[in-house]
């Protein structure tokens, strides 16, 4: 906790214990000794001082306004961050400044929502109305009760009335209750550094908390005649001196009760400001008729709905949780946050658990070569670096958002024996790991069955002449003709045509030879017959399916891919089609199903990791051709 909170906390705890035990007769929850023992374990922190607990937990306090010593806390556990606001005020008042916090962009912010739907009017207008109401009441001889808490509004309104009494030269006494409020005022005088700038600037000539017209209240003055103003605790008329005075002053019309802040449902203060009843059962025995004036003004130290939205916009959290508010109003604020800020917002009940995802950020050692390349590629990384070792030039990256690196494959992450994570260029990683480069290839095989075909009978021209605009169907009827001893046709390649006669095995060998010679354009073998025999043996291994039919299949697939993908597709030798580094090869097999011969063509698509998206697109095209072919066969 902060230094002012550490100073004031024992007073607040003792006051609570005394009210609950001595005045209400409830069982003691803790003793005075336990209060002092617990405060010995407290470590006070300055604003914006980073405190570390172990290696993974850090927290930092930020100025929250609200009351003296109030702070928001930014908590960091590993790489997950949370801002817990506590109570805060985004509007400066007469003794405290507005809340101040950095643009932290945490994973989660937990914010109070006391005034989830309320937007307060002008501060000057509220002060004017308050002063006029009090002035009118005391001028008419009435007594003014202002129930307040000992910290915050008591000091704020004392400053306001003390200045006004000085300007207007009023004589009616102003009192504040003895005890806690008086002790709190002492700490306000001592801890000037936590107040606003105006109080700091004037403290040399006159301490703002040295009041001229405000004095300590004595119980003997409860029934004293004449007008007066009394600040009494607690602020919601839930007990203590404020409720005791209220019972005495409420039946008289010339008196007035000013409720300057928020009141919890169920308290006397809440019933007064909502006007639900005109009679109050003050001590469960006496019915109290309320005739005094009731004046409600929002001098609360809690921020309003506008302040909450301003804080959320500034902090830029990824998730929001609302606490400390009325459920129906919190639901309305939640809708507004989701609509205007576009972030998830939760309103959990007591005991309810909310799960919020967080980012995973790794602290790594990055080589100079990697950093240089990253900067040259204009990668938008948030890097705060320092030289760790002169002999081993590496830099420490404290805040690296992996999601902001556009090409994640441009680096390799390794962990050494000391479990330190390093980011290296691929070339560096090979040397560090003492390994050679391995290229991983992925492969997909798609079968295409065509029925009604035998070894010798095929109809190449019809397939060759057919363009992809005629549809994707590839049927056995288009590839086959009735059995003949000879079949004439035109073999079509990239840029040439060749007429052929197939009458015997030698003629087909010559045709295959011509095809290979034209495609490879590098055949200089002395023994042409031997090469023919080798080529023929290759085709024999393909279960006897004619090579020209296979070429027809390649050409058909090639045309479909060109139509779908454009110029990135090219045709290479050996029944191979290439799109970038994705390779599509087509081979054939022949199977026997009953009395019918079936030719099975196999599409084999091979690709590396960087071309996965293109490979999936190509496989999708081939798969559609397969479906269309089976439907028409």
XYZ file of C-alpha atoms in Angstrom:
633
model
C 0.000 0.000 0.000
C 1.025 3.646 -0.321
C 2.571 5.650 2.542
C -0.601 7.687 3.271
C -2.685 4.501 3.260
C -0.281 2.824 5.658
C -0.568 5.830 7.985
C -4.369 6.060 7.825
C -5.277 2.347 7.717
C -4.841 1.713 11.482
C -7.131 4.666 12.236
C -9.797 3.394 9.846
C -9.626 -0.175 11.152
C -9.806 0.952 14.785
C -12.763 3.225 14.051
C -14.565 0.330 12.345
C -13.838 -2.004 15.263
C -15.080 0.551 17.788
C -18.333 1.224 15.908
C -19.118 -2.470 15.392
C -18.206 -3.651 18.893
C -18.567 -0.755 21.328
C -21.643 0.896 19.778
C -23.482 -1.937 18.009
C -22.526 -4.730 20.371
C -21.420 -7.092 17.620
C -18.762 -9.741 18.082
C -15.206 -8.482 17.740
C -13.617 -9.624 14.476
C -10.117 -8.373 15.311
C -8.411 -6.615 18.197
C -6.336 -3.448 18.401
C -3.214 -5.581 18.878
C -3.949 -7.519 15.698
C -4.280 -4.247 13.790
C -0.830 -3.117 14.865
C 0.736 -6.548 14.227
C -0.681 -6.689 10.716
C 0.551 -3.191 9.861
C 4.100 -4.262 10.734
C 3.966 -6.618 7.754
C 2.992 -3.878 5.301
C 5.551 -2.505 2.823
C 4.764 1.020 1.655
C 5.430 1.967 -1.983
C 5.821 5.193 -3.901
C 3.830 6.027 -7.002
C 5.223 4.445 -10.187
C 7.701 2.401 -8.165
C 8.052 -1.112 -9.587
C 8.052 -3.819 -6.914
C 9.102 -7.380 -7.796
C 7.937 -10.491 -5.957
C 10.131 -13.336 -7.087
C 11.023 -13.556 -10.769
C 7.530 -13.528 -12.287
C 5.421 -10.994 -10.343
C 5.700 -7.209 -10.582
C 3.343 -4.417 -9.581
C 3.307 -0.625 -9.756
C 1.079 1.987 -8.098
C -0.579 4.911 -9.923
C -2.313 7.978 -8.504
C -6.082 7.432 -8.200
C -7.402 10.658 -6.625
C -10.496 9.642 -4.588
C -8.957 9.945 -1.107
C -5.509 10.633 0.289
C -3.193 7.745 -0.649
C -5.608 6.009 -3.032
C -3.830 4.128 -5.815
C -4.507 2.011 -8.863
C -2.248 -1.012 -9.273
C -0.741 -2.453 -12.432
C 0.066 -6.128 -11.863
C 2.275 -8.212 -14.148
C 2.441 -11.994 -13.701
C 4.762 -13.500 -16.275
C 3.606 -11.798 -19.456
C -0.031 -11.347 -18.358
C -0.993 -7.869 -17.139
C -3.914 -6.593 -15.058
C -4.914 -3.109 -13.890
C -7.018 -2.957 -10.722
C -8.401 0.545 -10.292
C -9.975 0.383 -6.858
C -11.927 3.603 -6.222
C -10.759 6.526 -8.350
C -11.819 9.977 -9.499
C -11.103 11.384 -12.956
C -12.020 14.941 -11.876
C -9.727 17.035 -9.638
C -11.266 18.634 -6.555
C -10.164 21.258 -4.031
C -7.557 19.103 -2.313
C -6.771 16.134 -4.590
C -5.819 15.768 -8.232
C -7.424 13.595 -10.909
C -6.386 9.981 -11.405
C -3.257 9.512 -13.513
C -2.143 6.301 -15.201
C -0.010 5.379 -18.209
C -1.362 3.905 -21.443
C -0.587 0.373 -20.302
C -2.685 -1.718 -22.738
C -3.165 -4.533 -20.199
C -4.828 -7.867 -20.860
C -7.496 -6.965 -18.294
C -8.698 -3.946 -16.343
C -10.949 -4.337 -13.289
C -12.708 -1.029 -12.712
C -15.211 0.293 -10.223
C -18.605 1.314 -11.608
C -20.289 3.135 -8.724
C -21.775 5.707 -11.102
C -22.124 3.436 -14.113
C -24.815 5.525 -15.811
C -24.534 8.902 -14.066
C -22.914 11.923 -15.681
C -22.526 14.648 -13.080
C -23.196 18.277 -13.878
C -20.652 21.084 -13.580
C -18.518 21.006 -10.450
C -18.897 24.770 -10.015
C -22.686 24.489 -10.291
C -22.748 21.805 -7.604
C -20.583 23.889 -5.292
C -22.783 26.944 -5.856
C -25.969 25.017 -5.060
C -24.401 23.524 -1.947
C -23.173 26.863 -0.587
C -26.465 28.620 -1.293
C -28.490 25.879 0.444
C -26.265 25.877 3.542
C -26.148 29.686 3.688
C -29.944 29.950 3.465
C -30.474 27.354 6.197
C -28.128 28.928 8.762
C -29.426 32.416 7.925
C -32.914 31.185 8.871
C -31.590 29.802 12.163
C -31.429 26.163 11.117
C -28.849 23.472 11.750
C -27.135 21.660 8.860
C -26.045 18.027 9.200
C -23.579 16.796 6.570
C -22.943 13.045 6.979
C -19.503 12.247 5.556
C -16.775 9.661 5.804
C -13.669 10.717 7.685
C -11.514 10.728 4.545
C -12.150 12.592 1.320
C -15.436 14.500 1.277
C -14.997 15.781 4.833
C -11.790 17.617 3.902
C -13.160 18.723 0.507
C -16.305 20.321 1.953
C -14.477 21.775 4.949
C -12.176 23.644 2.553
C -15.178 24.821 0.514
C -17.162 26.107 3.528
C -14.126 27.605 5.256
C -13.307 29.702 2.171
C -16.970 30.721 1.748
C -17.338 31.716 5.418
C -14.209 33.826 5.058
C -15.512 35.615 1.956
C -19.060 36.119 3.295
C -17.957 36.932 6.873
C -20.435 34.426 8.345
C -20.437 33.738 12.091
C -22.361 30.456 12.429
C -19.948 27.794 13.755
C -18.762 24.902 11.583
C -17.893 21.676 13.390
C -16.398 18.347 12.437
C -16.680 15.308 14.659
C -13.771 14.578 16.961
C -11.705 11.449 16.691
C -11.098 9.963 13.273
C -11.816 13.092 11.217
C -9.536 15.188 13.381
C -6.742 12.626 13.128
C -7.212 12.387 9.366
C -6.874 16.168 9.061
C -3.491 15.936 10.776
C -2.244 13.503 8.137
C -3.605 15.693 5.364
C -1.435 18.515 6.717
C 1.631 16.256 6.778
C 1.168 14.577 3.386
C 0.859 17.679 1.230
C 2.803 15.963 -1.585
C -0.236 13.750 -2.279
C -2.631 16.690 -2.730
C -3.278 18.775 -5.845
C -0.930 21.416 -7.190
C -2.842 24.392 -5.762
C -2.592 23.040 -2.219
C 1.132 22.377 -2.727
C 1.755 25.898 -4.024
C 0.012 27.632 -1.096
C 1.278 25.424 1.729
C 4.348 27.637 2.273
C 2.274 30.685 3.198
C -0.755 28.871 4.649
C -1.639 25.209 4.947
C -5.044 24.665 3.352
C -6.025 22.306 6.170
C -5.464 24.943 8.880
C -9.135 25.934 8.920
C -10.148 29.345 10.299
C -13.860 28.695 10.773
C -13.963 24.912 11.382
C -13.511 23.486 14.878
C -13.902 20.187 16.712
C -17.439 19.215 17.780
C -18.290 18.401 21.377
C -21.329 16.287 22.290
C -22.441 18.909 24.783
C -23.306 21.074 21.780
C -25.932 18.639 20.428
C -28.856 20.597 21.854
C -27.220 24.015 21.817
C -29.504 26.701 20.359
C -28.693 28.633 17.223
C -27.553 27.701 13.729
C -24.491 25.594 12.977
C -23.000 23.208 10.446
C -21.794 19.753 11.516
C -19.722 17.224 9.574
C -20.406 13.837 11.208
C -19.466 10.259 10.378
C -20.411 7.831 8.903
C -21.495 9.129 5.522
C -24.574 6.958 4.892
C -26.279 7.512 8.263
C -25.769 3.845 9.035
C -24.844 4.497 12.672
C -22.440 6.514 14.795
C -22.645 10.242 15.476
C -24.316 11.130 12.169
C -27.358 8.930 12.890
C -27.540 10.146 16.489
C -27.601 13.800 15.401
C -30.074 13.007 12.618
C -32.589 11.644 15.147
C -32.401 14.921 17.105
C -32.488 17.385 14.204
C -34.721 15.635 11.626
C -38.127 16.529 13.213
C -37.572 20.281 12.754
C -38.416 21.962 9.469
C -35.772 24.699 9.719
C -32.978 22.117 9.832
C -31.421 20.445 6.810
C -29.536 17.257 5.958
C -27.118 17.458 3.028
C -26.203 14.027 1.622
C -23.062 14.712 -0.448
C -22.343 11.289 -1.887
C -23.427 7.780 -2.775
C -25.532 5.747 -0.340
C -25.853 1.970 -0.409
C -29.406 0.560 -0.674
C -30.719 -0.388 2.758
C -29.093 2.504 4.619
C -30.929 5.478 6.130
C -29.128 7.783 3.721
C -30.363 5.798 0.715
C -33.981 5.984 1.889
C -33.666 9.724 2.377
C -32.286 10.528 -1.088
C -34.718 8.195 -2.885
C -37.735 9.562 -0.987
C -39.249 6.117 -0.506
C -40.623 6.873 2.970
C -41.168 9.894 5.209
C -40.855 7.962 8.446
C -37.803 6.050 9.586
C -37.488 3.429 12.274
C -34.237 4.768 13.668
C -33.631 2.288 16.479
C -36.343 -0.323 15.871
C -38.445 1.161 18.710
C -39.157 4.799 17.890
C -40.783 5.891 14.652
C -39.018 9.040 13.511
C -40.940 11.594 11.505
C -38.644 13.431 9.108
C -39.622 17.078 8.649
C -36.229 18.618 7.913
C -35.078 19.564 4.431
C -33.233 16.880 2.453
C -30.624 18.097 -0.006
C -28.723 15.575 -2.145
C -25.650 16.715 -4.090
C -23.089 14.492 -5.748
C -19.769 15.390 -4.160
C -18.748 11.764 -4.312
C -15.075 10.979 -4.799
C -16.036 8.234 -7.265
C -15.754 8.946 -10.963
C -18.901 9.137 -13.081
C -19.777 7.245 -16.280
C -17.858 9.705 -18.453
C -14.768 9.282 -16.296
C -14.986 5.489 -16.527
C -15.171 5.595 -20.325
C -12.313 8.125 -20.503
C -10.096 5.881 -18.387
C -10.905 2.767 -20.430
C -10.139 4.566 -23.692
C -6.833 5.814 -22.319
C -5.636 2.546 -20.785
C -6.727 0.492 -23.863
C -7.269 -2.815 -22.089
C -8.140 -5.945 -24.068
C -10.821 -7.029 -21.576
C -12.886 -5.209 -18.938
C -14.474 -6.395 -15.687
C -16.915 -4.113 -13.853
C -17.208 -4.257 -10.048
C -18.542 -2.081 -7.189
C -21.830 -0.948 -8.667
C -25.535 -1.625 -9.056
C -26.192 -4.591 -11.340
C -28.811 -3.023 -13.681
C -26.661 0.065 -14.226
C -23.530 -2.043 -14.677
C -25.328 -4.007 -17.402
C -26.053 -0.768 -19.271
C -22.431 0.340 -18.954
C -21.276 -3.070 -20.182
C -23.364 -2.667 -23.347
C -21.870 0.769 -23.928
C -18.295 -0.485 -23.472
C -18.780 -3.324 -25.951
C -20.445 -1.012 -28.463
C -18.076 1.970 -28.260
C -14.755 0.336 -27.384
C -15.217 -3.037 -29.063
C -13.709 -5.060 -26.203
C -15.219 -7.921 -24.161
C -16.747 -6.756 -20.879
C -17.849 -8.883 -17.912
C -20.063 -8.160 -14.900
C -19.460 -11.107 -12.540
C -21.464 -11.647 -9.394
C -19.983 -12.393 -5.991
C -18.115 -15.694 -6.094
C -18.367 -15.974 -9.877
C -15.231 -16.869 -11.878
C -14.357 -15.161 -15.158
C -11.711 -16.582 -17.507
C -9.852 -14.032 -19.625
C -7.256 -15.022 -22.270
C -3.864 -13.332 -22.260
C -0.988 -12.972 -24.701
C 2.072 -15.217 -24.696
C 5.237 -13.150 -25.031
C 8.662 -14.773 -24.936
C 11.832 -13.047 -23.809
C 14.581 -14.112 -26.171
C 18.184 -13.439 -27.087
C 18.307 -12.162 -30.650
C 21.464 -12.129 -32.727
C 22.753 -8.942 -34.323
C 22.196 -10.455 -37.766
C 18.544 -11.170 -37.000
C 17.927 -7.669 -35.627
C 19.622 -6.079 -38.626
C 17.541 -8.119 -41.046
C 14.356 -7.394 -39.093
C 14.982 -3.666 -39.208
C 15.828 -3.746 -42.898
C 12.546 -5.532 -43.573
C 10.685 -2.855 -41.575
C 9.160 -5.426 -39.231
C 7.097 -3.548 -36.666
C 8.517 -5.137 -33.521
C 8.619 -3.456 -30.139
C 12.220 -4.087 -29.178
C 14.025 -2.739 -26.162
C 17.547 -4.136 -26.395
C 20.781 -4.027 -24.498
C 24.173 -5.602 -25.157
C 24.602 -8.646 -22.928
C 28.101 -9.780 -23.831
C 30.719 -7.938 -25.854
C 32.426 -11.169 -26.903
C 29.122 -12.693 -28.022
C 27.150 -9.912 -29.713
C 23.562 -10.610 -28.763
C 20.756 -8.323 -27.675
C 18.014 -8.845 -25.124
C 14.498 -8.328 -26.472
C 12.214 -7.495 -23.545
C 8.975 -6.754 -25.372
C 8.701 -8.672 -28.638
C 5.230 -9.211 -30.030
C 5.459 -12.320 -32.219
C 2.165 -11.413 -33.857
C 3.797 -8.299 -35.320
C 6.458 -10.278 -37.225
C 5.085 -10.607 -40.729
C 7.136 -13.651 -41.832
C 7.519 -16.025 -38.920
C 9.608 -18.429 -41.067
C 12.342 -15.824 -41.446
C 13.756 -16.820 -38.047
C 14.470 -19.944 -36.043
C 13.894 -20.158 -32.281
C 16.151 -22.487 -30.303
C 16.743 -23.145 -26.600
C 20.278 -23.763 -25.348
C 21.421 -25.900 -22.434
C 20.812 -23.032 -20.001
C 17.177 -22.923 -21.244
C 17.728 -19.526 -22.832
C 15.610 -18.885 -25.904
C 17.441 -17.496 -28.931
C 16.156 -16.126 -32.221
C 18.510 -16.669 -35.165
C 18.558 -16.453 -38.913
C 18.264 -19.889 -40.570
C 21.883 -19.682 -41.767
C 23.103 -18.977 -38.226
C 21.010 -21.763 -36.730
C 22.695 -24.384 -38.911
C 26.112 -23.361 -37.576
C 24.949 -23.087 -33.958
C 23.279 -26.511 -34.045
C 26.056 -28.014 -36.194
C 23.600 -29.621 -38.608
C 23.013 -29.511 -42.332
C 19.884 -28.055 -43.865
C 16.893 -30.351 -44.319
C 14.029 -29.527 -46.627
C 10.683 -31.070 -45.726
C 8.348 -31.894 -48.583
C 4.676 -32.819 -48.254
C 2.863 -35.137 -50.640
C -0.749 -35.954 -51.446
C -1.921 -38.756 -53.772
C -5.319 -38.628 -55.482
C -6.531 -41.598 -57.603
C -8.741 -41.130 -60.683
C -10.504 -44.230 -62.057
C -11.542 -44.471 -65.717
C -13.610 -47.465 -66.789
C -14.007 -49.114 -70.205
C -10.340 -49.011 -71.302
C -7.982 -51.775 -72.375
C -4.308 -51.878 -73.266
C -4.494 -51.181 -76.995
C -7.643 -49.203 -77.562
C -7.631 -45.461 -76.947
C -8.832 -42.282 -78.572
C -6.112 -39.695 -78.032
C -7.223 -37.076 -80.614
C -10.580 -36.403 -78.988
C -8.944 -35.750 -75.646
C -6.108 -33.684 -77.089
C -8.423 -31.452 -79.078
C -10.760 -30.845 -76.202
C -10.288 -27.635 -74.207
C -11.093 -27.049 -70.530
C -14.033 -24.812 -71.463
C -16.033 -27.926 -72.332
C -16.183 -28.988 -68.715
C -14.155 -30.984 -66.233
C -15.457 -34.451 -67.152
C -12.864 -37.039 -68.119
C -14.621 -40.282 -69.000
C -13.543 -43.606 -70.399
C -15.754 -43.069 -73.481
C -13.712 -40.010 -74.420
C -10.420 -41.857 -74.062
C -11.400 -45.188 -75.680
C -12.603 -46.441 -79.098
C -13.576 -49.912 -80.285
C -10.624 -52.244 -80.804
C -8.729 -51.769 -84.113
C -5.415 -52.985 -85.488
C -4.354 -49.450 -86.257
C -5.268 -46.047 -84.925
C -4.272 -42.788 -86.544
C -4.145 -39.578 -84.579
C -2.309 -36.355 -83.898
C -0.033 -36.201 -80.855
C -0.048 -32.606 -79.450
C 2.754 -31.161 -77.367
C 3.781 -27.681 -76.357
C 4.217 -25.976 -79.731
C 4.178 -28.894 -82.200
C 2.052 -31.699 -83.582
C 3.120 -35.116 -84.855
C 1.054 -37.546 -86.916
C 1.571 -41.183 -86.100
C 0.526 -44.717 -87.063
C 0.433 -47.392 -84.404
C 0.542 -50.813 -86.081
C 3.011 -52.684 -83.981
C 5.317 -52.431 -81.023
C 8.199 -50.949 -83.021
C 6.010 -48.162 -84.349
C 5.002 -47.244 -80.844
C 8.630 -47.315 -79.765
C 9.434 -44.852 -82.528
C 6.589 -42.603 -81.412
C 7.727 -42.631 -77.786
C 11.257 -41.938 -78.959
C 10.081 -38.897 -80.929
C 8.120 -37.618 -77.982
C 11.074 -37.816 -75.618
C 13.431 -36.301 -78.160
C 11.211 -33.279 -78.710
C 10.568 -32.691 -75.009
C 14.092 -33.171 -73.688
C 15.954 -31.843 -76.741
C 19.139 -33.423 -75.493
C 19.175 -36.975 -76.836
C 22.574 -38.002 -78.223
C 22.698 -41.735 -77.725
C 24.659 -43.982 -80.099
C 22.413 -46.966 -79.644
C 18.907 -45.720 -80.471
C 17.471 -49.197 -80.243
C 18.731 -49.685 -76.699
C 17.077 -46.447 -75.606
C 13.843 -47.538 -77.264
C 13.952 -50.763 -75.304
C 14.509 -48.830 -72.038
C 11.593 -46.496 -72.701
C 9.378 -49.411 -73.632
C 10.317 -51.181 -70.397
C 9.312 -48.097 -68.420
C 5.879 -48.128 -70.013
C 5.553 -51.822 -69.461
C 6.006 -51.169 -65.744
C 2.972 -48.887 -65.960
C 0.824 -52.003 -66.294
C 0.607 -51.686 -70.059
C -1.390 -48.444 -70.187
C -0.501 -46.580 -73.423
C 1.798 -43.602 -72.995
C -0.292 -41.392 -75.267
C -3.307 -41.804 -72.999
C -1.156 -40.724 -70.068
C 0.005 -37.679 -72.031
C -3.609 -36.853 -72.786
C -4.320 -36.943 -69.079
C -1.389 -34.621 -68.350
C -2.513 -32.142 -71.011
C -6.074 -32.107 -69.689
C -4.950 -31.465 -66.115
C -2.509 -28.824 -67.334
C -5.247 -26.917 -69.177
C -7.527 -26.973 -66.127
C -4.782 -25.672 -63.843
C -3.812 -22.910 -66.270
C -7.433 -21.857 -66.481
C -7.730 -21.709 -62.680
C -4.282 -20.427 -61.675
C -2.911 -18.585 -64.717
C 0.696 -18.122 -65.784
C 2.255 -19.554 -62.630
C 1.579 -23.040 -64.051
C 4.113 -24.506 -66.491
C 4.518 -27.894 -68.171
C 7.743 -29.833 -67.763
C 9.013 -33.157 -68.970
C 8.196 -36.569 -67.556
C 4.482 -35.839 -67.094
C 5.259 -33.090 -64.586
C 3.302 -29.854 -64.067
C 4.781 -27.125 -61.842
C 3.167 -24.101 -60.133
C 5.809 -22.158 -58.229
C 7.454 -24.923 -56.184
C 4.360 -27.142 -56.140
C 4.885 -30.164 -58.370
C 2.045 -32.271 -59.830
C 3.053 -35.592 -61.378
C 0.660 -38.024 -63.014
C 1.345 -41.750 -63.158
C -0.875 -44.641 -64.131
C -1.746 -48.090 -62.896
C -4.067 -50.751 -64.216
C -6.380 -52.853 -62.073
C -8.770 -55.754 -62.777
C -12.320 -55.536 -61.411
C -14.311 -58.634 -62.391
C -14.297 -58.857 -66.178
C -13.659 -55.133 -66.641
C -10.283 -53.493 -66.949
C -9.855 -50.207 -65.105
C -7.116 -47.650 -65.565
C -6.137 -45.897 -62.358
C -4.413 -42.548 -62.762
C -2.604 -41.134 -59.746
C -2.199 -37.409 -59.140
C 0.799 -36.867 -56.866
C 1.087 -33.320 -55.520
C 4.341 -32.398 -53.765
C 5.057 -29.095 -51.983
C 7.140 -27.443 -49.282
C 5.868 -25.620 -46.212
C 5.799 -22.125 -47.666
C 3.530 -23.220 -50.550
C 0.894 -24.999 -48.482
C -1.910 -22.603 -49.421
C -1.227 -22.969 -53.162
C -0.930 -26.740 -52.813
C -4.316 -26.973 -51.118
C -5.834 -24.943 -53.951
C -4.336 -27.266 -56.567
C -5.470 -30.376 -54.693
C -8.971 -28.923 -54.554
C -8.967 -28.483 -58.358
C -7.710 -32.043 -58.903
C -10.289 -33.380 -56.474
C -13.115 -31.661 -58.366
C -11.834 -33.214 -61.618
C -11.888 -36.598 -59.913
C -15.495 -36.156 -58.760
C -16.634 -35.001 -62.210
C -14.845 -37.901 -63.864
C -16.413 -40.507 -61.603
C -19.854 -38.984 -62.143
C -19.576 -39.255 -65.927
C -17.827 -42.632 -66.146
